[in-house]
Structure formats: C-alpha cells, structure tokens
C-alpha cells in the first residue's frame, strides 16, 4: 500500500522531519483559499500515485491568486497518466539551492534494510542508480540494532552532501529509518530533500556566514507500507481507505477481490496464481514489452471473475493489448473460455487485442470454446506473450 504525498508528509512531519506548510484541496475554490492563507509563491501538486508529476503537468507554481486559480483549474480533474486528479496539495513553494535524495528500502540481495543518500535528487533515482550507481551512497542496517548515528553520518559524508546541512540530513535519514522500521514500511523516500536558501539574503547582508543559514525540507514524500503488516498499522490503514477513493482502478480491484498492482507499461496481464502472473510479467519484459499491471484472478476463477478481470484491464487507459495466461488446476479451461467469450461478446467492438494461452485442466476444451473472432489463441506462453507485445507495439507504431 502506498500513501499519497500529503499523507506521507503528515507521517514524516509528525516524526519531526521538516515539510512545507501545506493544505489539501479538492476544489478550485478551496485551493485558492489555501494559497491565500499560506502565502505566495505556492506549489500546487496533483495527489495521484504516479512519479514524474512535474513533467506531466501535475505540479505548478503560482505567484498570485489568479495563477493559483489557473493552476488548480488545470490540475484538478486532469488525467495524469491514466489517473484522474481529485485532490491537490497546495504548499508553500520552497526556494532551494539544491535537491538531495534520501531513502530506505529492503535490499533483498543482502537480506537487510539499506539507507541511501544522493546529491542527485529531484530526478528519477532509478535512472541514477542505473547510469551512475556510485552517485548513491548506501548503508546497510542491522534491524536488530537499528541505524546508528555514525552510520547515518557516514552515508551522508560518502554521498558528498554539503557540510552545512550534513547534520540535518543525517538526522532526517535516521528518522526515516525509524519510521520505516516502526511503521512497517517497504519503501520510504524523500526526493527531493531540498536544501533551502531561505535566509541567505538576510544573513548575507548582515555579513554573517551565509552557509550557516541553510536548511533542508522534504519537498516530496513517499511511504509504502507492507500490506501484510497493515493490520498492526491501523492509522496507516485508515489513510489507505481515504486514498483509494481517488484511484478508480484500485477501488475496482478491491471490489472484485483481486490481487492487483498497477504498473507503468501497456501490456495488460491476467493470470491465475501469483507465480504464474510474475512469470508472465517477466516474459513480457523479456520480449521487449512493458507490463501494465499484475492481476491475479486466483484459483477456481469462474466466468464472472474472468469478465471482471477483463473489465479491469480494459478500463486502464494505458493498456494497449492483453495477455491471458491461465493454468487450469482448480480453474478449468472451459470455464475460463466461457468467461472470456461472455465478457467480450458484450462489446460491439473489442477495445484492445486479447491473446489467450490456456494450459492444464480442460485446456483443449477451453481452446475449442474460445471465439477466435474475438481473441487470438496461442498454444504456448512464449507465443502468447510475443503476440501481445507485438499488438501493443502496433498500437504505438
Ligand atoms: P514528482 O516528480 O512526482 O516526484 O514530484 P516532486 O514533488 O518530486 O516534484 C518534482 C519537482 O518539482 C522537484 O524536483 C522540484 O524541482 C519541483 N518542485 C516541487 N515542489 C516545489 C517547490 O515547492 N518549489 C519549487 N521551486 N520547486 C518545486
Ligand atoms: Mn519526487
């Protein structure tokens, strides 16, 4: 489960991490009121679960009431990478001189949590990790002992953070680790952690050491919670309920009772069993495609469940083609085939190409039942995935 920026910032601020003055707004009027009470300039930020909101038009700075109104009008209700924006965070715009990255996550390879610091903040950290891994300082933590202050200082020093703010950044990193640990985080991240220049002028004119006046502030916040630990994090679980209202697809997945994760690609994936779905995701990637989602319909999936699964991937605007990978055990191939036919017969025109691979119990019966006017049937998983990737590429050709 993923908190929204405004929720993660609440959690961080409660723990003592500096965050900008901010108010949540669901209407243009409320956004303008918030801007007026916070004071200009403000940043107006879409609250949806996508990265790179700035580039996509989901973050705007406003210097006046009319700019705030225009920004709120353009962001509220907009479609941001397939998500409709129903809330914006209006916050005091930060005047910054530099952007850092700090984060804590589980390093599965090492079997230990790892804290990370980089001076390459404000950009996609995955790209930095890929292009220039040495630009991220990493410090593994023994969960039995927690993060020692010297470890936080070491990571900050190794990252090359400006000495004037090194102490602040180290203390934020330690707090972030404590939150990650105590609140059952899977990922905790501040990107950017801005180095402010707020008091530079005043200090400069007074002839003081300007650098001593710098501070840091969390301009963005990510906190993902381990779903299996939500039962002991009631406060965070309540935040999820508030958050999921805005995400039609996730709400739909809850309603249908599916294990569903939305991803950033365009090949929709439906399968039964988590391992089988993961394998399908990997194969889509292997054949040069990009998965749009993880969707496990579970065991014993009856026709209606299959129809619901199709409804889910069809309502995702990012999806350009769909691959079904069903291995019949409890789930019988003929049931699945009937579900696919019934679901697709409702359409005058099928919105996206659907490729089906059935195996296991009653697979042959199922393949015979499938209406090949509506779907492409493939005998092997590899062929099904390749075909779905091709269809998706054709849409974008
Ligand atoms: P993300 O792209 O969705 O992760 O959104 P972020 O909250 O990280 O913001 C992206 C970028 O917008 C930041 O790296 C900043 O460059 C800019 N930005 C965000 N908030 C502010 C702000 O308060 N003041 C200024 N000047 N820029 C901001
Ligand atoms: Mn960010």
Short mmCIF file of C-alpha atoms and ligand atoms in Angstrom, two decimals:
data_model
loop_
_atom_site.label_atom_id
_atom_site.label_comp_id
_atom_site.label_asym_id
_atom_site.label_seq_id
_atom_site.Cartn_x
_atom_site.Cartn_y
_atom_site.Cartn_z
CA UNK A 1 0.00 0.00 0.00
CA UNK A 2 1.20 3.40 -0.99
CA UNK A 3 0.44 6.61 0.86
CA UNK A 4 -0.25 9.79 -1.06
CA UNK A 5 2.31 12.56 -0.84
CA UNK A 6 0.14 14.57 1.57
CA UNK A 7 -0.29 11.54 3.85
CA UNK A 8 3.38 10.58 3.78
CA UNK A 9 4.26 14.19 4.60
CA UNK A 10 1.92 14.08 7.61
CA UNK A 11 3.67 10.95 8.87
CA UNK A 12 7.11 12.48 8.26
CA UNK A 13 6.18 15.80 9.86
CA UNK A 14 4.82 14.04 12.97
CA UNK A 15 8.20 12.37 13.30
CA UNK A 16 9.96 15.73 13.16
CA UNK A 17 11.07 15.89 9.52
CA UNK A 18 10.64 19.46 8.19
CA UNK A 19 7.96 19.72 5.49
CA UNK A 20 6.49 22.79 3.79
CA UNK A 21 3.30 24.42 5.10
CA UNK A 22 0.54 22.73 3.16
CA UNK A 23 -3.19 22.20 2.77
CA UNK A 24 -5.14 19.61 0.81
CA UNK A 25 -7.85 20.84 -1.57
CA UNK A 26 -10.49 19.12 -3.66
CA UNK A 27 -11.97 22.15 -5.39
CA UNK A 28 -10.55 25.17 -7.17
CA UNK A 29 -12.05 27.49 -4.54
CA UNK A 30 -10.51 25.51 -1.69
CA UNK A 31 -7.15 25.51 -3.48
CA UNK A 32 -7.23 29.29 -3.93
CA UNK A 33 -8.23 29.78 -0.28
CA UNK A 34 -5.35 27.55 0.76
CA UNK A 35 -2.90 29.51 -1.39
CA UNK A 36 -4.15 32.80 0.07
CA UNK A 37 -3.69 31.59 3.63
CA UNK A 38 -0.28 30.01 3.02
CA UNK A 39 1.05 32.99 1.07
CA UNK A 40 2.71 33.16 -2.36
CA UNK A 41 4.52 31.61 -4.09
CA UNK A 42 2.84 28.23 -3.69
CA UNK A 43 3.34 24.88 -5.38
CA UNK A 44 0.12 23.12 -6.43
CA UNK A 45 0.63 19.38 -6.72
CA UNK A 46 -1.61 16.59 -8.03
CA UNK A 47 -2.14 13.84 -5.44
CA UNK A 48 -2.04 10.69 -7.55
CA UNK A 49 0.17 7.63 -7.43
CA UNK A 50 2.45 8.44 -10.34
CA UNK A 51 6.02 9.61 -10.45
CA UNK A 52 7.26 12.41 -12.65
CA UNK A 53 4.21 14.55 -11.99
CA UNK A 54 6.11 17.74 -12.72
CA UNK A 55 6.93 16.82 -16.29
CA UNK A 56 3.40 15.54 -16.89
CA UNK A 57 1.84 18.88 -15.86
CA UNK A 58 0.75 17.77 -12.40
CA UNK A 59 2.82 20.33 -10.48
CA UNK A 60 2.58 24.09 -10.98
CA UNK A 61 4.00 27.06 -9.14
CA UNK A 62 1.74 30.07 -8.59
CA UNK A 63 2.75 33.59 -7.57
CA UNK A 64 -0.69 35.14 -7.29
CA UNK A 65 -4.36 34.41 -6.75
CA UNK A 66 -5.05 34.32 -10.48
CA UNK A 67 -2.14 31.97 -11.12
CA UNK A 68 -3.25 29.72 -8.26
CA UNK A 69 -6.75 29.60 -9.71
CA UNK A 70 -5.46 28.78 -13.19
CA UNK A 71 -3.13 26.10 -11.83
CA UNK A 72 -5.85 24.47 -9.72
CA UNK A 73 -8.27 24.58 -12.66
CA UNK A 74 -5.80 22.86 -14.94
CA UNK A 75 -4.70 20.18 -12.46
CA UNK A 76 -7.96 19.26 -10.71
CA UNK A 77 -9.86 16.82 -12.89
CA UNK A 78 -6.95 16.32 -15.27
CA UNK A 79 -5.91 12.89 -16.44
CA UNK A 80 -2.39 12.20 -15.23
CA UNK A 81 -1.02 9.03 -16.83
CA UNK A 82 -4.45 7.43 -16.55
CA UNK A 83 -5.36 8.72 -13.10
CA UNK A 84 -8.00 11.39 -12.63
CA UNK A 85 -6.79 14.04 -10.21
CA UNK A 86 -9.36 14.72 -7.50
CA UNK A 87 -7.09 16.35 -4.90
CA UNK A 88 -4.22 18.79 -4.94
CA UNK A 89 -1.74 19.65 -2.23
CA UNK A 90 -1.23 23.39 -2.02
CA UNK A 91 2.04 24.18 -0.33
CA UNK A 92 4.48 26.92 0.36
CA UNK A 93 6.90 26.88 -2.59
CA UNK A 94 10.40 26.13 -1.46
CA UNK A 95 13.21 28.37 -2.61
CA UNK A 96 16.01 25.87 -2.98
CA UNK A 97 19.65 25.79 -4.00
CA UNK A 98 20.00 22.03 -4.32
CA UNK A 99 17.99 18.82 -4.32
CA UNK A 100 19.04 15.64 -2.47
CA UNK A 101 17.66 12.14 -2.36
CA UNK A 102 17.27 10.08 0.83
CA UNK A 103 15.55 6.73 1.05
CA UNK A 104 15.22 3.49 2.96
CA UNK A 105 14.19 0.18 1.46
CA UNK A 106 14.78 -3.56 1.81
CA UNK A 107 17.84 -4.83 -0.02
CA UNK A 108 16.65 -8.33 -0.83
CA UNK A 109 20.04 -9.38 -2.13
CA UNK A 110 21.66 -8.56 1.20
CA UNK A 111 18.65 -9.52 3.27
CA UNK A 112 18.91 -6.23 5.14
CA UNK A 113 17.42 -2.80 5.00
CA UNK A 114 19.53 -0.22 3.22
CA UNK A 115 19.58 3.54 3.70
CA UNK A 116 20.53 5.62 0.68
CA UNK A 117 21.68 9.21 0.15
CA UNK A 118 22.48 11.01 -3.06
CA UNK A 119 23.17 14.55 -4.15
CA UNK A 120 21.43 13.69 -7.43
CA UNK A 121 17.96 14.41 -6.03
CA UNK A 122 14.96 15.78 -7.85
CA UNK A 123 15.30 13.31 -10.72
CA UNK A 124 14.24 9.71 -11.14
CA UNK A 125 16.53 7.85 -8.74
CA UNK A 126 16.15 4.55 -10.62
CA UNK A 127 17.80 6.23 -13.58
CA UNK A 128 20.62 7.50 -11.41
CA UNK A 129 21.05 4.00 -9.93
CA UNK A 130 21.26 2.61 -13.43
CA UNK A 131 23.53 5.18 -15.06
CA UNK A 132 25.76 6.15 -12.18
CA UNK A 133 25.38 3.75 -9.23
CA UNK A 134 28.28 5.36 -7.38
CA UNK A 135 26.28 8.56 -7.09
CA UNK A 136 24.19 6.89 -4.39
CA UNK A 137 25.77 6.19 -1.00
CA UNK A 138 24.38 3.08 0.65
CA UNK A 139 24.50 1.94 4.24
CA UNK A 140 23.09 -1.41 5.30
CA UNK A 141 21.40 -1.56 8.68
CA UNK A 142 21.14 -4.42 11.13
CA UNK A 143 17.45 -4.34 12.04
CA UNK A 144 18.20 -5.76 15.50
CA UNK A 145 20.22 -2.66 16.38
CA UNK A 146 18.63 -0.02 14.20
CA UNK A 147 20.56 2.68 12.45
CA UNK A 148 23.41 4.08 14.50
CA UNK A 149 24.02 7.83 14.24
CA UNK A 150 27.52 7.18 12.86
CA UNK A 151 26.02 5.12 10.03
CA UNK A 152 23.75 7.98 9.02
CA UNK A 153 26.68 10.41 9.13
CA UNK A 154 28.83 8.04 7.10
CA UNK A 155 26.23 7.72 4.32
CA UNK A 156 25.75 11.47 4.20
CA UNK A 157 29.50 12.06 4.10
CA UNK A 158 30.04 9.46 1.39
CA UNK A 159 27.30 10.98 -0.75
CA UNK A 160 29.18 14.29 -0.63
CA UNK A 161 26.38 16.32 0.94
CA UNK A 162 27.29 19.92 1.67
CA UNK A 163 28.85 20.12 5.14
CA UNK A 164 26.47 22.88 6.30
CA UNK A 165 23.46 20.62 6.09
CA UNK A 166 25.14 17.23 6.67
CA UNK A 167 23.98 17.03 10.29
CA UNK A 168 20.38 17.83 9.36
CA UNK A 169 20.39 15.29 6.55
CA UNK A 170 21.88 12.58 8.77
CA UNK A 171 19.23 13.15 11.41
CA UNK A 172 16.48 13.01 8.77
CA UNK A 173 17.93 9.76 7.42
CA UNK A 174 17.84 8.27 10.89
CA UNK A 175 14.26 9.38 11.44
CA UNK A 176 13.30 7.96 8.06
CA UNK A 177 14.83 4.62 9.02
CA UNK A 178 12.98 4.61 12.35
CA UNK A 179 9.69 5.29 10.56
CA UNK A 180 10.41 2.61 8.00
CA UNK A 181 11.07 0.17 10.83
CA UNK A 182 8.31 1.12 13.25
CA UNK A 183 5.59 1.74 10.69
CA UNK A 184 6.31 -1.38 8.61
CA UNK A 185 7.48 0.50 5.57
CA UNK A 186 8.55 -1.22 2.40
CA UNK A 187 9.93 1.98 0.87
CA UNK A 188 10.41 5.37 2.48
CA UNK A 189 11.78 8.14 0.35
CA UNK A 190 12.27 11.90 0.18
CA UNK A 191 13.04 13.06 -3.34
CA UNK A 192 13.79 15.88 -3.42
CA UNK A 193 15.03 16.77 0.02
CA UNK A 194 15.60 20.43 -0.77
CA UNK A 195 18.46 22.49 0.55
CA UNK A 196 16.92 25.88 1.11
CA UNK A 197 18.40 29.29 0.66
CA UNK A 198 15.68 30.91 2.75
CA UNK A 199 17.75 33.12 5.00
CA UNK A 200 20.60 33.70 2.64
CA UNK A 201 19.89 37.33 1.82
CA UNK A 202 19.32 38.42 5.37
CA UNK A 203 22.42 36.63 6.57
CA UNK A 204 24.44 37.87 3.61
CA UNK A 205 23.58 41.49 4.17
CA UNK A 206 24.45 41.13 7.83
CA UNK A 207 27.83 39.87 6.74
CA UNK A 208 27.42 36.53 8.51
CA UNK A 209 28.46 33.16 7.21
CA UNK A 210 25.63 32.59 4.73
CA UNK A 211 26.11 28.85 4.69
CA UNK A 212 25.20 28.54 8.34
CA UNK A 213 21.72 29.69 7.48
CA UNK A 214 20.84 26.90 5.13
CA UNK A 215 18.32 24.23 5.97
CA UNK A 216 16.65 21.19 4.46
CA UNK A 217 13.00 20.46 3.83
CA UNK A 218 11.14 17.45 2.41
CA UNK A 219 9.57 18.71 -0.83
CA UNK A 220 8.20 15.30 -1.77
CA UNK A 221 7.44 12.20 0.28
CA UNK A 222 6.91 8.54 -0.49
CA UNK A 223 5.92 5.93 2.07
CA UNK A 224 4.86 2.45 1.01
CA UNK A 225 3.59 0.13 3.69
CA UNK A 226 3.96 -3.63 3.76
CA UNK A 227 0.39 -4.81 3.05
CA UNK A 228 0.79 -7.84 5.28
CA UNK A 229 1.55 -5.58 8.25
CA UNK A 230 -1.40 -3.22 7.75
CA UNK A 231 -3.36 -5.00 10.48
CA UNK A 232 -0.95 -3.59 13.06
CA UNK A 233 -0.80 -0.13 11.48
CA UNK A 234 -4.43 0.95 11.88
CA UNK A 235 -3.59 4.62 11.42
CA UNK A 236 -1.96 3.94 8.05
CA UNK A 237 -4.71 1.51 7.05
CA UNK A 238 -7.25 4.31 7.62
CA UNK A 239 -5.19 6.50 5.31
CA UNK A 240 -5.44 3.84 2.63
CA UNK A 241 -9.21 3.99 2.79
CA UNK A 242 -9.11 7.72 2.28
CA UNK A 243 -6.57 7.38 -0.52
CA UNK A 244 -8.15 4.61 -2.53
CA UNK A 245 -11.29 6.64 -3.22
CA UNK A 246 -9.40 8.59 -5.80
CA UNK A 247 -7.97 5.56 -7.59
CA UNK A 248 -10.78 4.05 -9.57
CA UNK A 249 -8.79 1.04 -10.69
CA UNK A 250 -7.57 0.11 -7.24
CA UNK A 251 -11.06 0.58 -5.85
CA UNK A 252 -12.36 -1.69 -8.58
CA UNK A 253 -9.74 -4.32 -7.76
CA UNK A 254 -10.82 -4.20 -4.09
CA UNK A 255 -14.44 -4.54 -5.09
CA UNK A 256 -13.71 -7.55 -7.31
CA UNK A 257 -11.36 -9.06 -4.73
CA UNK A 258 -8.34 -9.24 -7.00
CA UNK A 259 -4.67 -9.01 -6.16
CA UNK A 260 -3.86 -6.14 -8.43
CA UNK A 261 -0.94 -3.79 -8.85
CA UNK A 262 -0.89 -1.14 -11.50
CA UNK A 263 2.41 -0.76 -13.34
CA UNK A 264 3.58 1.75 -15.88
CA UNK A 265 3.57 -0.25 -19.13
CA UNK A 266 0.94 -1.02 -21.76
CA UNK A 267 0.58 -4.82 -21.91
CA UNK A 268 -2.29 -5.88 -19.65
CA UNK A 269 -1.71 -9.20 -17.88
CA UNK A 270 -4.27 -11.57 -16.40
CA UNK A 271 -3.33 -14.89 -14.88
CA UNK A 272 -4.14 -17.25 -12.05
CA UNK A 273 -1.61 -17.69 -9.28
CA UNK A 274 0.94 -15.10 -8.23
CA UNK A 275 3.91 -17.08 -9.56
CA UNK A 276 2.33 -17.56 -12.95
CA UNK A 277 1.46 -13.88 -13.22
CA UNK A 278 5.00 -12.89 -12.20
CA UNK A 279 6.41 -15.21 -14.85
CA UNK A 280 4.17 -13.62 -17.43
CA UNK A 281 5.37 -10.16 -16.37
CA UNK A 282 8.97 -11.28 -16.76
CA UNK A 283 8.28 -12.73 -20.20
CA UNK A 284 6.57 -9.57 -21.39
CA UNK A 285 9.67 -7.70 -20.33
CA UNK A 286 11.91 -10.35 -21.93
CA UNK A 287 10.19 -9.95 -25.30
CA UNK A 288 10.61 -6.18 -25.28
CA UNK A 289 7.22 -5.20 -23.88
CA UNK A 290 6.25 -3.41 -20.72
CA UNK A 291 3.66 -4.81 -18.27
CA UNK A 292 0.70 -2.58 -17.42
CA UNK A 293 -0.31 -4.48 -14.32
CA UNK A 294 -0.16 -7.52 -12.09
CA UNK A 295 -3.57 -9.16 -11.89
CA UNK A 296 -4.10 -12.49 -10.20
CA UNK A 297 -7.68 -13.78 -10.59
CA UNK A 298 -6.95 -16.54 -8.08
CA UNK A 299 -7.89 -20.20 -8.10
CA UNK A 300 -11.27 -21.53 -9.23
CA UNK A 301 -11.97 -18.41 -11.27
CA UNK A 302 -15.49 -18.65 -12.64
CA UNK A 303 -16.75 -16.91 -15.76
CA UNK A 304 -17.87 -13.79 -13.89
CA UNK A 305 -14.44 -13.32 -12.32
CA UNK A 306 -12.82 -13.56 -15.72
CA UNK A 307 -15.23 -10.96 -17.07
CA UNK A 308 -14.38 -8.71 -14.09
CA UNK A 309 -10.67 -9.11 -14.78
CA UNK A 310 -11.17 -8.06 -18.39
CA UNK A 311 -13.22 -5.11 -17.23
CA UNK A 312 -10.25 -4.06 -15.07
CA UNK A 313 -7.63 -4.13 -17.81
CA UNK A 314 -9.95 -2.59 -20.38
CA UNK A 315 -10.67 0.34 -18.11
CA UNK A 316 -6.94 1.05 -17.77
CA UNK A 317 -6.23 3.62 -20.45
CA UNK A 318 -2.56 2.65 -20.54
CA UNK A 319 -3.36 -0.86 -21.75
CA UNK A 320 -2.89 -1.48 -25.49
CA UNK A 321 -3.12 -5.29 -25.54
CA UNK A 322 -3.96 -8.04 -23.08
CA UNK A 323 -2.46 -11.46 -22.46
CA UNK A 324 -4.31 -14.16 -20.52
CA UNK A 325 -2.17 -16.85 -19.00
CA UNK A 326 -4.30 -19.47 -17.27
CA UNK A 327 -3.08 -22.76 -15.98
CA UNK A 328 -6.04 -24.97 -15.20
CA UNK A 329 -5.96 -26.74 -11.90
CA UNK A 330 -8.99 -25.88 -9.86
CA UNK A 331 -9.69 -23.29 -12.53
CA UNK A 332 -10.97 -25.20 -15.54
CA UNK A 333 -10.06 -24.13 -19.04
CA UNK A 334 -13.64 -24.33 -20.31
CA UNK A 335 -14.88 -22.06 -17.50
CA UNK A 336 -12.21 -19.52 -18.36
CA UNK A 337 -13.00 -19.72 -22.07
CA UNK A 338 -16.70 -19.14 -21.39
CA UNK A 339 -15.84 -16.18 -19.20
CA UNK A 340 -13.68 -14.64 -21.89
CA UNK A 341 -16.33 -15.18 -24.58
CA UNK A 342 -19.12 -13.79 -22.42
CA UNK A 343 -17.11 -10.75 -21.43
CA UNK A 344 -16.07 -9.97 -24.98
CA UNK A 345 -19.48 -10.57 -26.54
CA UNK A 346 -20.75 -7.53 -24.63
CA UNK A 347 -18.68 -5.26 -26.83
CA UNK A 348 -19.70 -4.03 -30.27
CA UNK A 349 -16.03 -3.51 -30.85
CA UNK A 350 -13.37 -5.04 -28.63
CA UNK A 351 -11.28 -2.18 -27.28
CA UNK A 352 -7.91 -3.98 -27.23
CA UNK A 353 -6.43 -7.13 -28.72
CA UNK A 354 -6.69 -10.10 -26.37
CA UNK A 355 -4.33 -13.08 -26.57
CA UNK A 356 -5.13 -16.24 -24.62
CA UNK A 357 -2.99 -19.16 -23.55
CA UNK A 358 -4.68 -21.98 -21.67
CA UNK A 359 -2.97 -25.00 -20.16
CA UNK A 360 -3.83 -27.70 -17.63
CA UNK A 361 -7.31 -28.96 -16.74
CA UNK A 362 -9.71 -28.84 -19.71
CA UNK A 363 -7.35 -26.64 -21.69
CA UNK A 364 -8.26 -28.28 -25.00
CA UNK A 365 -11.98 -27.95 -24.34
CA UNK A 366 -11.35 -24.33 -23.46
CA UNK A 367 -9.42 -23.57 -26.62
CA UNK A 368 -12.20 -25.11 -28.68
CA UNK A 369 -14.77 -22.94 -26.92
CA UNK A 370 -12.86 -19.67 -27.37
CA UNK A 371 -14.32 -17.49 -30.08
CA UNK A 372 -11.40 -16.73 -32.37
CA UNK A 373 -13.28 -13.82 -33.91
CA UNK A 374 -12.80 -12.13 -30.54
CA UNK A 375 -9.43 -13.34 -29.31
CA UNK A 376 -6.10 -14.68 -30.54
CA UNK A 377 -5.39 -18.15 -29.18
CA UNK A 378 -1.80 -19.34 -28.76
CA UNK A 379 -0.60 -22.78 -27.68
CA UNK A 380 2.47 -21.70 -25.76
CA UNK A 381 3.07 -19.00 -23.23
CA UNK A 382 6.03 -17.65 -25.19
CA UNK A 383 3.95 -17.24 -28.35
CA UNK A 384 1.09 -15.65 -26.45
CA UNK A 385 3.37 -13.11 -24.81
CA UNK A 386 5.20 -12.33 -28.05
CA UNK A 387 1.89 -11.79 -29.82
CA UNK A 388 0.57 -9.47 -27.11
CA UNK A 389 3.80 -7.45 -27.16
CA UNK A 390 3.51 -7.14 -30.97
CA UNK A 391 -0.08 -5.96 -30.74
CA UNK A 392 0.93 -3.33 -28.18
CA UNK A 393 3.79 -2.19 -30.42
CA UNK A 394 1.43 -1.92 -33.40
CA UNK A 395 -0.86 0.41 -31.45
CA UNK A 396 2.09 2.73 -30.87
CA UNK A 397 3.70 2.36 -34.30
P1 LIG B 1 7.44 14.01 -8.67
O1 LIG B 1 8.11 14.44 -9.93
O2 LIG B 1 6.07 13.45 -8.92
O3 LIG B 1 8.28 13.09 -7.82
O4 LIG B 1 7.19 15.33 -7.81
P2 LIG B 1 8.12 16.15 -6.80
O5 LIG B 1 7.33 16.56 -5.64
O6 LIG B 1 9.38 15.39 -6.51
O7 LIG B 1 8.47 17.47 -7.61
C1 LIG B 1 9.19 17.44 -8.82
C2 LIG B 1 9.99 18.71 -8.98
O8 LIG B 1 9.16 19.85 -8.95
C3 LIG B 1 11.03 18.95 -7.89
O9 LIG B 1 12.23 18.24 -8.05
C4 LIG B 1 11.22 20.45 -7.99
O10 LIG B 1 12.16 20.75 -8.97
C5 LIG B 1 9.83 20.94 -8.38
N1 LIG B 1 9.13 21.39 -7.17
C6 LIG B 1 8.30 20.68 -6.37
N2 LIG B 1 7.89 21.40 -5.31
C7 LIG B 1 8.49 22.59 -5.43
C8 LIG B 1 8.51 23.80 -4.64
O11 LIG B 1 7.88 23.91 -3.60
N3 LIG B 1 9.27 24.82 -5.09
C9 LIG B 1 9.99 24.73 -6.24
N4 LIG B 1 10.70 25.79 -6.63
N5 LIG B 1 10.00 23.64 -7.00
C10 LIG B 1 9.28 22.60 -6.62
MN1 LIG B 2 9.59 13.27 -6.24
#
